[in-house]
PDB file of C-alpha atoms in Angstrom:
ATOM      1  CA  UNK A   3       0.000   0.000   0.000  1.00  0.00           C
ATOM      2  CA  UNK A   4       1.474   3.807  -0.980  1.00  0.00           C
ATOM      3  CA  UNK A   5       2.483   5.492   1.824  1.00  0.00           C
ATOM      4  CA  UNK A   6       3.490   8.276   0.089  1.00  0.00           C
ATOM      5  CA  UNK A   7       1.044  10.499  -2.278  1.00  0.00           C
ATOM      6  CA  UNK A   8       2.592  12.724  -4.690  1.00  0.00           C
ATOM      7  CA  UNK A   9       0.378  14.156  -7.708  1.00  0.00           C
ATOM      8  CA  UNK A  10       1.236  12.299 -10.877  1.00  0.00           C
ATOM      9  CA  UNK A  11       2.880  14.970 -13.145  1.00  0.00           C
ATOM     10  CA  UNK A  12       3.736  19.167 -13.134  1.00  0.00           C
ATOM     11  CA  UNK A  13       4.607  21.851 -15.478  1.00  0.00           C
ATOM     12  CA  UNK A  14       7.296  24.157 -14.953  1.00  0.00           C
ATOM     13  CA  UNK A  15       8.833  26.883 -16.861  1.00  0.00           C
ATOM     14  CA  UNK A  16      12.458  26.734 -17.518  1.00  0.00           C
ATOM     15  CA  UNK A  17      13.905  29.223 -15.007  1.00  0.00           C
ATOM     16  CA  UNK A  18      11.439  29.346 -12.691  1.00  0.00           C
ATOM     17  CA  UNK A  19      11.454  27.528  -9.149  1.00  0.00           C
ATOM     18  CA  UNK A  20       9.052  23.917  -8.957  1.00  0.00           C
ATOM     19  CA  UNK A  21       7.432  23.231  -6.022  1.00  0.00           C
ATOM     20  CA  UNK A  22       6.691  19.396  -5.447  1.00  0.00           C
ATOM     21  CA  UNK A  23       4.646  18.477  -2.732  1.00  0.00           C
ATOM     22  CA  UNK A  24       4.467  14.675  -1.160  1.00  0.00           C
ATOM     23  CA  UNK A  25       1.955  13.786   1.289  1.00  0.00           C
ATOM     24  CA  UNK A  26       3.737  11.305   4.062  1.00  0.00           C
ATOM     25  CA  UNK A  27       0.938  11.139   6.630  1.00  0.00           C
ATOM     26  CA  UNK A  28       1.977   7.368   8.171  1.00  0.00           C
ATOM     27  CA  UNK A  29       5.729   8.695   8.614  1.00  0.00           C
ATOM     28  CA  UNK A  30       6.625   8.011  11.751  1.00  0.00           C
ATOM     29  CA  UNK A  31       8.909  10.223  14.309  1.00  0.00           C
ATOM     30  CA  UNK A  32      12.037   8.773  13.555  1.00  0.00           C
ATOM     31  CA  UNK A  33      11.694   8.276   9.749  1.00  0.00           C
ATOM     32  CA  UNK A  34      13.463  10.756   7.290  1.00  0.00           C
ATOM     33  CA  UNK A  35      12.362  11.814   4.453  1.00  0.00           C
ATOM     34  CA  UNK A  36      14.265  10.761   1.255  1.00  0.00           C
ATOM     35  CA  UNK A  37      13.740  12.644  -2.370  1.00  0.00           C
ATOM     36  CA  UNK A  38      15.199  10.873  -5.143  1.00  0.00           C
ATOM     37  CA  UNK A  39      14.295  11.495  -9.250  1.00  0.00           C
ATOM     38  CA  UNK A  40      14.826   9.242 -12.211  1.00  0.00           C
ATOM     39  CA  UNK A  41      15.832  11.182 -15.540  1.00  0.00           C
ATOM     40  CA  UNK A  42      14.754   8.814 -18.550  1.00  0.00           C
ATOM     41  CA  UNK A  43      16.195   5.354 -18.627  1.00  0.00           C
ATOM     42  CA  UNK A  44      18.339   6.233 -15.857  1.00  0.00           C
ATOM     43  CA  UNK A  45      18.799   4.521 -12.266  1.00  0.00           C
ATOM     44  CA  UNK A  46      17.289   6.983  -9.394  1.00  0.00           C
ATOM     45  CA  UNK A  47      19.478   9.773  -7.912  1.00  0.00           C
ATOM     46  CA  UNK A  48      19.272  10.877  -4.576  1.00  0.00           C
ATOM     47  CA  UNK A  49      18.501  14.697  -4.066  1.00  0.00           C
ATOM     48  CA  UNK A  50      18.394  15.156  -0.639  1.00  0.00           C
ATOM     49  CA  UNK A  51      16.672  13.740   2.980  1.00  0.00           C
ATOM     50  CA  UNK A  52      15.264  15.720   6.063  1.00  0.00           C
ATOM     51  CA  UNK A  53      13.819  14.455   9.252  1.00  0.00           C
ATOM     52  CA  UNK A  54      12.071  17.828  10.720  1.00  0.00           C
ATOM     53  CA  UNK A  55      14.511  20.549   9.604  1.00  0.00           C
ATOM     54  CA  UNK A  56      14.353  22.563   6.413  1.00  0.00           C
ATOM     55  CA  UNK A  57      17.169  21.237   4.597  1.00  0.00           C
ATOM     56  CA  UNK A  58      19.167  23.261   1.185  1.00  0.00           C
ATOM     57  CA  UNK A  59      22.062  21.751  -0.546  1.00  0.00           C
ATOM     58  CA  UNK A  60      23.479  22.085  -3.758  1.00  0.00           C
ATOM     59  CA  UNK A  61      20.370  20.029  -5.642  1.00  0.00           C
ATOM     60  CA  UNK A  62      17.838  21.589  -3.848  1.00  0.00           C
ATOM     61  CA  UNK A  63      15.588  22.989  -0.804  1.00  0.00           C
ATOM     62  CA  UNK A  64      13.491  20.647   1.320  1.00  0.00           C
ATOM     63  CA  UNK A  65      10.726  22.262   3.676  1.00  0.00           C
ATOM     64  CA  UNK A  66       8.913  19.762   5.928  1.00  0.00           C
ATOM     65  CA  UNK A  67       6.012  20.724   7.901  1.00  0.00           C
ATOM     66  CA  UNK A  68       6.041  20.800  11.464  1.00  0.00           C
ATOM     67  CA  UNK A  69       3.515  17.713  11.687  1.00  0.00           C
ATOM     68  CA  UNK A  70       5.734  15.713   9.235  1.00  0.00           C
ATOM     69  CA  UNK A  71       2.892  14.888   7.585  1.00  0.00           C
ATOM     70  CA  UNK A  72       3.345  16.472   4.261  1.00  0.00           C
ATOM     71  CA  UNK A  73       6.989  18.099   2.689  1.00  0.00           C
ATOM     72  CA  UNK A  74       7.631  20.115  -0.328  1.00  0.00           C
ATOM     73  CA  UNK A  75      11.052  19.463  -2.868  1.00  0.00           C
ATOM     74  CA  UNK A  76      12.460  22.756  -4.685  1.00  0.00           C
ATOM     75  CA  UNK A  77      14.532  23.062  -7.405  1.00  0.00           C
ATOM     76  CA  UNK A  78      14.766  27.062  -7.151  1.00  0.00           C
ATOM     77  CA  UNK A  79      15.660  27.506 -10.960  1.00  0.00           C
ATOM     78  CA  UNK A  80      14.455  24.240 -12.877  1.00  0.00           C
ATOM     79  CA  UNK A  81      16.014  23.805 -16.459  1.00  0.00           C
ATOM     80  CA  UNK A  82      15.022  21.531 -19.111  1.00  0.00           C
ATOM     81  CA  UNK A  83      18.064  18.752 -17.190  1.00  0.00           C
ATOM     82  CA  UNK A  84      16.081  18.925 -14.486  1.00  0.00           C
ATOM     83  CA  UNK A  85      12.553  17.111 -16.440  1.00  0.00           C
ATOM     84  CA  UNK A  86      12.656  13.768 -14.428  1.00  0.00           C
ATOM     85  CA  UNK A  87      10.284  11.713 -12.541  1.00  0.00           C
ATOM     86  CA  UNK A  88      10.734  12.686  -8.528  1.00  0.00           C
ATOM     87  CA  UNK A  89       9.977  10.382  -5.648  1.00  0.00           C
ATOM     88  CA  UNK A  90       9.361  11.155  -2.371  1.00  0.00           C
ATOM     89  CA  UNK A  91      10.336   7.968  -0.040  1.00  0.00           C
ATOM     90  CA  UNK A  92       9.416   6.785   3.177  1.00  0.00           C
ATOM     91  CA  UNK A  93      10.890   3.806   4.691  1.00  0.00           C
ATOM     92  CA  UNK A  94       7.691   2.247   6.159  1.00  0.00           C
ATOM     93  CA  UNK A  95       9.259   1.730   9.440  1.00  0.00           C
ATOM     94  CA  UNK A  96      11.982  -0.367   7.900  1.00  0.00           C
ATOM     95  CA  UNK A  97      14.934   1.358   7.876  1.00  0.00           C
ATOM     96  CA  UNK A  98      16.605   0.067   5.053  1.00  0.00           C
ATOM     97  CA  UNK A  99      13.573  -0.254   2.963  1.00  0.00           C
ATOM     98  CA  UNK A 100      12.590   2.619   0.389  1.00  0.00           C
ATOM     99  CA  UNK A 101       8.992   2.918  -0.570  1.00  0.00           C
ATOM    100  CA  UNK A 102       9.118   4.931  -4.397  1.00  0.00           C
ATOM    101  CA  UNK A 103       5.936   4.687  -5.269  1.00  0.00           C
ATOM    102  CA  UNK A 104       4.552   6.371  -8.552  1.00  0.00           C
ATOM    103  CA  UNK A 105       6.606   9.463  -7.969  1.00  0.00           C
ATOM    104  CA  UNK A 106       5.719  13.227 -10.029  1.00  0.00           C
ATOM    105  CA  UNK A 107       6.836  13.497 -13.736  1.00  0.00           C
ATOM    106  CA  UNK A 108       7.921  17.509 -13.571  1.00  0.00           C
ATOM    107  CA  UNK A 109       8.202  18.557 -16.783  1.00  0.00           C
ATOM    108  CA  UNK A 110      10.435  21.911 -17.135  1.00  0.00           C
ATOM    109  CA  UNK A 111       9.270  23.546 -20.501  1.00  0.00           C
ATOM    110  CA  UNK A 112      11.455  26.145 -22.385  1.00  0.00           C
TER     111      UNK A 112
ATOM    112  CA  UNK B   7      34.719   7.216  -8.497  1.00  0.00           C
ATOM    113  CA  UNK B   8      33.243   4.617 -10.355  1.00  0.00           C
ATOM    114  CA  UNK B   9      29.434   4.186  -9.654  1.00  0.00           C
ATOM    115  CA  UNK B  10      27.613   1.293  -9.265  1.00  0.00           C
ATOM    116  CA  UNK B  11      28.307  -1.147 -12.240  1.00  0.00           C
ATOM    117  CA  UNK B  12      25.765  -3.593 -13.674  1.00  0.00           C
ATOM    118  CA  UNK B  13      26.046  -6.041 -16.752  1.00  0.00           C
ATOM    119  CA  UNK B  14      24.563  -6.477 -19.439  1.00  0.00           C
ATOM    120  CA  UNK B  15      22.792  -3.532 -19.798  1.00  0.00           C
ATOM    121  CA  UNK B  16      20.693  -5.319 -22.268  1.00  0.00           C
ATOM    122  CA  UNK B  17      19.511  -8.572 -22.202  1.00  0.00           C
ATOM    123  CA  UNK B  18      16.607 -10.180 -25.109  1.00  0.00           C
ATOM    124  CA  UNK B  19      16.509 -13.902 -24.047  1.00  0.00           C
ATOM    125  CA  UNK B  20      13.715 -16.889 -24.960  1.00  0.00           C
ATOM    126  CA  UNK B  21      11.284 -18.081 -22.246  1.00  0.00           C
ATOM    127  CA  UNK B  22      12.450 -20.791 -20.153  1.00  0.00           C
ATOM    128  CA  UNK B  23      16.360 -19.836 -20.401  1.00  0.00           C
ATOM    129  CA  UNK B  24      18.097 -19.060 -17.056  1.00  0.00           C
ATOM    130  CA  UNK B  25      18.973 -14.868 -16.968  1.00  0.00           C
ATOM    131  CA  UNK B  26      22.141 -14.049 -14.808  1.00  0.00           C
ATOM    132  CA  UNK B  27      22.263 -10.082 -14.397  1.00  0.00           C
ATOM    133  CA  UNK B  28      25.601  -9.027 -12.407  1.00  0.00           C
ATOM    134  CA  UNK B  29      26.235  -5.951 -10.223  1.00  0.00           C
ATOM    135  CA  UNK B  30      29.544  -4.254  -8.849  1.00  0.00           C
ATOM    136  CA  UNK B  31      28.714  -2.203  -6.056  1.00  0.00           C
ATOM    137  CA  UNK B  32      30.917   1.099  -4.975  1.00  0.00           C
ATOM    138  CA  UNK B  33      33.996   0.301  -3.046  1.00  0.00           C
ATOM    139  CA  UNK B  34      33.783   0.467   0.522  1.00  0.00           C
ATOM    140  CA  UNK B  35      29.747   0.256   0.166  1.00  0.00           C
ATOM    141  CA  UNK B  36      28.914  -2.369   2.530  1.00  0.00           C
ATOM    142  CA  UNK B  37      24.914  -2.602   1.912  1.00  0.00           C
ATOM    143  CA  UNK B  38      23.607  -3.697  -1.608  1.00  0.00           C
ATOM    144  CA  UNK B  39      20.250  -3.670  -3.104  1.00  0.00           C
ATOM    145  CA  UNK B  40      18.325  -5.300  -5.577  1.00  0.00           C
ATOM    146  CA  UNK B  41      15.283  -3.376  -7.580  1.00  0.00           C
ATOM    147  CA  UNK B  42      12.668  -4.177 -10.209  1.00  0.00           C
ATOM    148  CA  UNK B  43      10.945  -1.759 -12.118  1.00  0.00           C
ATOM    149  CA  UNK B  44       7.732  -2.071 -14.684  1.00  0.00           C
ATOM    150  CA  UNK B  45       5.333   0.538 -16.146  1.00  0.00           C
ATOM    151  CA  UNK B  46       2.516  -1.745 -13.524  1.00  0.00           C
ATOM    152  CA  UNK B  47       4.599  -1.894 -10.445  1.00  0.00           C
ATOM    153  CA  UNK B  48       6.957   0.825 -10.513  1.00  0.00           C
ATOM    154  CA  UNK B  49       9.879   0.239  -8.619  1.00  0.00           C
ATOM    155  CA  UNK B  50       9.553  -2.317  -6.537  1.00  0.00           C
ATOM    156  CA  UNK B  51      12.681  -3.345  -3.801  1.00  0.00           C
ATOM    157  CA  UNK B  52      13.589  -7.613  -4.345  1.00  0.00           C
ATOM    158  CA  UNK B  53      16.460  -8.419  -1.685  1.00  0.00           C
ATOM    159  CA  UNK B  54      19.148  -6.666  -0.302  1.00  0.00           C
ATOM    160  CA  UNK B  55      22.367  -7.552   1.804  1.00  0.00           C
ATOM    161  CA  UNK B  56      24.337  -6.458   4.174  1.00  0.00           C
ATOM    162  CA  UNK B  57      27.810  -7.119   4.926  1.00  0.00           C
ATOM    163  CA  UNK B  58      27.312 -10.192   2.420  1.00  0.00           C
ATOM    164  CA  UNK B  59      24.941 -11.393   4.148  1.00  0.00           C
ATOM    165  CA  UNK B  60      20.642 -11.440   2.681  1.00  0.00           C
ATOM    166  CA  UNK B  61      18.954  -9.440   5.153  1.00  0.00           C
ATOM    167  CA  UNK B  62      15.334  -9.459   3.367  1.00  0.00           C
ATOM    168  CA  UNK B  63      14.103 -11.505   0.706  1.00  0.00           C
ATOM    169  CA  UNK B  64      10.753 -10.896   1.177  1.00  0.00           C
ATOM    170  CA  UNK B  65      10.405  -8.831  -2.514  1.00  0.00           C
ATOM    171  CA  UNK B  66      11.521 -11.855  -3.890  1.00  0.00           C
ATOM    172  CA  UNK B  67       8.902 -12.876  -6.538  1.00  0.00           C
ATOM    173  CA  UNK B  68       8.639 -16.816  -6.290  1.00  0.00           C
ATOM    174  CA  UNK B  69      11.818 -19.179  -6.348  1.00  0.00           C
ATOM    175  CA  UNK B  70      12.501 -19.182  -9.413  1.00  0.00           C
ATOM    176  CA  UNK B  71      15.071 -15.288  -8.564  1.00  0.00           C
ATOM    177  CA  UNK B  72      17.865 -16.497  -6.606  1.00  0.00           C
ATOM    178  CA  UNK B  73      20.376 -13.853  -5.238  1.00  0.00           C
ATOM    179  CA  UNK B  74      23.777 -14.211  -4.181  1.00  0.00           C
ATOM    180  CA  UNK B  75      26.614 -11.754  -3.273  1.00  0.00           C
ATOM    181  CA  UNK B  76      29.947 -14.068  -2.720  1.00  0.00           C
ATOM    182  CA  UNK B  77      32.209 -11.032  -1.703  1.00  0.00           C
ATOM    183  CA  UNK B  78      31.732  -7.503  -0.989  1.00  0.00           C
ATOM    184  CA  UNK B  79      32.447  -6.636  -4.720  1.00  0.00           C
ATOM    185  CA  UNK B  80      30.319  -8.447  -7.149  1.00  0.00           C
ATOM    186  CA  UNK B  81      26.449  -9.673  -6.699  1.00  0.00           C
ATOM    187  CA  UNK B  82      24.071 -11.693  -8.937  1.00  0.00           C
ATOM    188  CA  UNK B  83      20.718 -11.900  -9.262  1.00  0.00           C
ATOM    189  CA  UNK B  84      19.136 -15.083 -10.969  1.00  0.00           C
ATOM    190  CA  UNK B  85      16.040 -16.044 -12.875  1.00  0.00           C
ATOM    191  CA  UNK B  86      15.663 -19.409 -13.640  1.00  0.00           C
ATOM    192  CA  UNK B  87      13.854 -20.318 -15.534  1.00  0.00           C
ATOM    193  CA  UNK B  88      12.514 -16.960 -16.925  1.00  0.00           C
ATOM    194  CA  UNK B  89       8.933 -15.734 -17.831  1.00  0.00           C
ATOM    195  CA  UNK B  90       7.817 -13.284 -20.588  1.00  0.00           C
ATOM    196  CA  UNK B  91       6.075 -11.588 -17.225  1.00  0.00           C
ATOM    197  CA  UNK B  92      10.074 -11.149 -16.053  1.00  0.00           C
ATOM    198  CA  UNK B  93      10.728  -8.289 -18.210  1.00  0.00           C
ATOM    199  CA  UNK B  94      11.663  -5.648 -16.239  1.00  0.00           C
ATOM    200  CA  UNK B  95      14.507  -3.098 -15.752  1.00  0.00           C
ATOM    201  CA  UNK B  96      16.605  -5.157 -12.279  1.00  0.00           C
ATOM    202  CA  UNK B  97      18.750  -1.766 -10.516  1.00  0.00           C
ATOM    203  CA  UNK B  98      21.592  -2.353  -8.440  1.00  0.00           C
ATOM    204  CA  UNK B  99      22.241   0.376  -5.867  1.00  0.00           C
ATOM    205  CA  UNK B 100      24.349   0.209  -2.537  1.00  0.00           C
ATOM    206  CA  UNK B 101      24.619   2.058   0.109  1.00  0.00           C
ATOM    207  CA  UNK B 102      27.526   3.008   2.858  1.00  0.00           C
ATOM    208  CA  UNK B 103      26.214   0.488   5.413  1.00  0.00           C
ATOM    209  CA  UNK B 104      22.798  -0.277   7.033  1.00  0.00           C
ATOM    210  CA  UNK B 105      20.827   2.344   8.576  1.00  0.00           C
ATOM    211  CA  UNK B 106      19.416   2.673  12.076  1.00  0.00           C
ATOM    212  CA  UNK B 107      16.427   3.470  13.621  1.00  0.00           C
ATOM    213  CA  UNK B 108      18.629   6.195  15.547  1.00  0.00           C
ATOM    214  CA  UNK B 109      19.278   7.841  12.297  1.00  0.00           C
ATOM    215  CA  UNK B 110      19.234   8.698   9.097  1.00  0.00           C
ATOM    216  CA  UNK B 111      18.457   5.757   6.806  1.00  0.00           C
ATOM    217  CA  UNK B 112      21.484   5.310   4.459  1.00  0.00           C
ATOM    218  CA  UNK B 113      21.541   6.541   1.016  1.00  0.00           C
ATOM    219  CA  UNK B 114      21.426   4.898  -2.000  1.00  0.00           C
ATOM    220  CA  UNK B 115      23.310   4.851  -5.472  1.00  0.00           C
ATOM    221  CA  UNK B 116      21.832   3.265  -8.544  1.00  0.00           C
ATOM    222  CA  UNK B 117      23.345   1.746 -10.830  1.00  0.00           C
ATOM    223  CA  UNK B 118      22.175   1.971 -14.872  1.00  0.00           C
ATOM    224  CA  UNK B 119      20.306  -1.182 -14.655  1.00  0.00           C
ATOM    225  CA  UNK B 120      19.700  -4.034 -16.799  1.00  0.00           C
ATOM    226  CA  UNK B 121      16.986  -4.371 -19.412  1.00  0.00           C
ATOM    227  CA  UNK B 122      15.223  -7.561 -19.403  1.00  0.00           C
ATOM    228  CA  UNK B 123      13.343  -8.957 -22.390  1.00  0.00           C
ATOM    229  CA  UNK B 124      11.580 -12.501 -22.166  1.00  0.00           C
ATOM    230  CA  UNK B 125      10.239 -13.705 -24.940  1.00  0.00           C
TER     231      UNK B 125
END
């Protein structure tokens, strides 16, 4: 069963910043969250994890809610490298265990 | 660095034959993971190890995928005998070491994959 609920696909324009939301209501306390994206016909890539701290690195920006129930991935100026499907993990209380589910196909259009 | 390595990157083989797909995970990587993905069931986790050593099978289809990893360098995951319903890209990805429930879980690098074609 998802765990995680992300919407299926977004639009961006090339420049701008996309905002992906992922809904992670089961997560519990001592879960992180893990954002990873899959460019075409490539193997995932990690993009960055949080547990209840706004997190930035050189990818991206996480902001997680104060509830942990919800977080939001973004990619302050997309460009067209950046068109990928993104998944937002959990580890369903097995710590070793990533969940993917059907991730968000952002699209970044010129 | 080199990144996770997996052979063949392609594979087109005939119901019934025996598949071997082969992974190489980073150096000094002591976790390693096995993945399937389909358009139906996205990406779905088979087995991984730690250490050597199968931890969870449990995404392990039915007995005919056997997985192995003899040293801390090379891994195999085995379908015999194979099904048109097999086809699949199989990802490799490993990871530092096993997470905890203390911390962060580990993080995990993919490899190209293999793409699987029964027919």
């Amino acid at each position: 069963d998802a765990k995680t609920t992300q919407p299926p696909s977004m639009d961006c324009a090339e420049g701008r910043a996309a905002n992906l939301p992922c809904n992670h209501s089961t997560i519990s306390g001592n879960e992180y969250v893990y954002w990873y994206r899959q460019i075409h016909s490539q193997g995932p890539q990690y993009i960055i994890h949080g547990l209840k701290n706004n997190e930035t690195n050189e990818m991206a920006s996480l902001i997680i809610t104060e509830d942990r129930k919800s977080s939001t991935l973004i990619l302050p100026h997309a460009t067209l490298r950046d068109t990928a499907v993104y998944y937002c993990t959990d580890t369903m209380n097995n710590f070793n265990k990533f969940y993917f589910g059907s991730g968000t196909k952002l699209n970044v259009k010129p | 660095d080199a990144g996770v390595i997996q052979s063949p990157r392609h594979e087109v083989t005939e119901m019934g034959q025996e598949v071997t797909l082969r992974c190489k995970p980073i150096s000094g990587h002591n976790s390693l993971f096995w993945y399937r993905q389909t358009m139906m069931r996205g990406l779905e986790l088979l087995i991984y190890f730690n250490n050597n050593v199968p931890i969870d099978d449990s995404g392990m289809p039915e007995d005919r995928f056997s997985a192995k990893m003899p040293n801390a360098s090379f891994s195999t995951l085995k379908i015999q005998p194979s099904e048109p319903r097999d086809s699949a890209v199989y990802f490799c990805a490993s990871s530092l070491g096993a997470g905890t429930q203390e911390g962060p879980q580990e993080t995990q690098y993919f490899g190209p994959g293999t793409r699987l074609l029964v027919l």
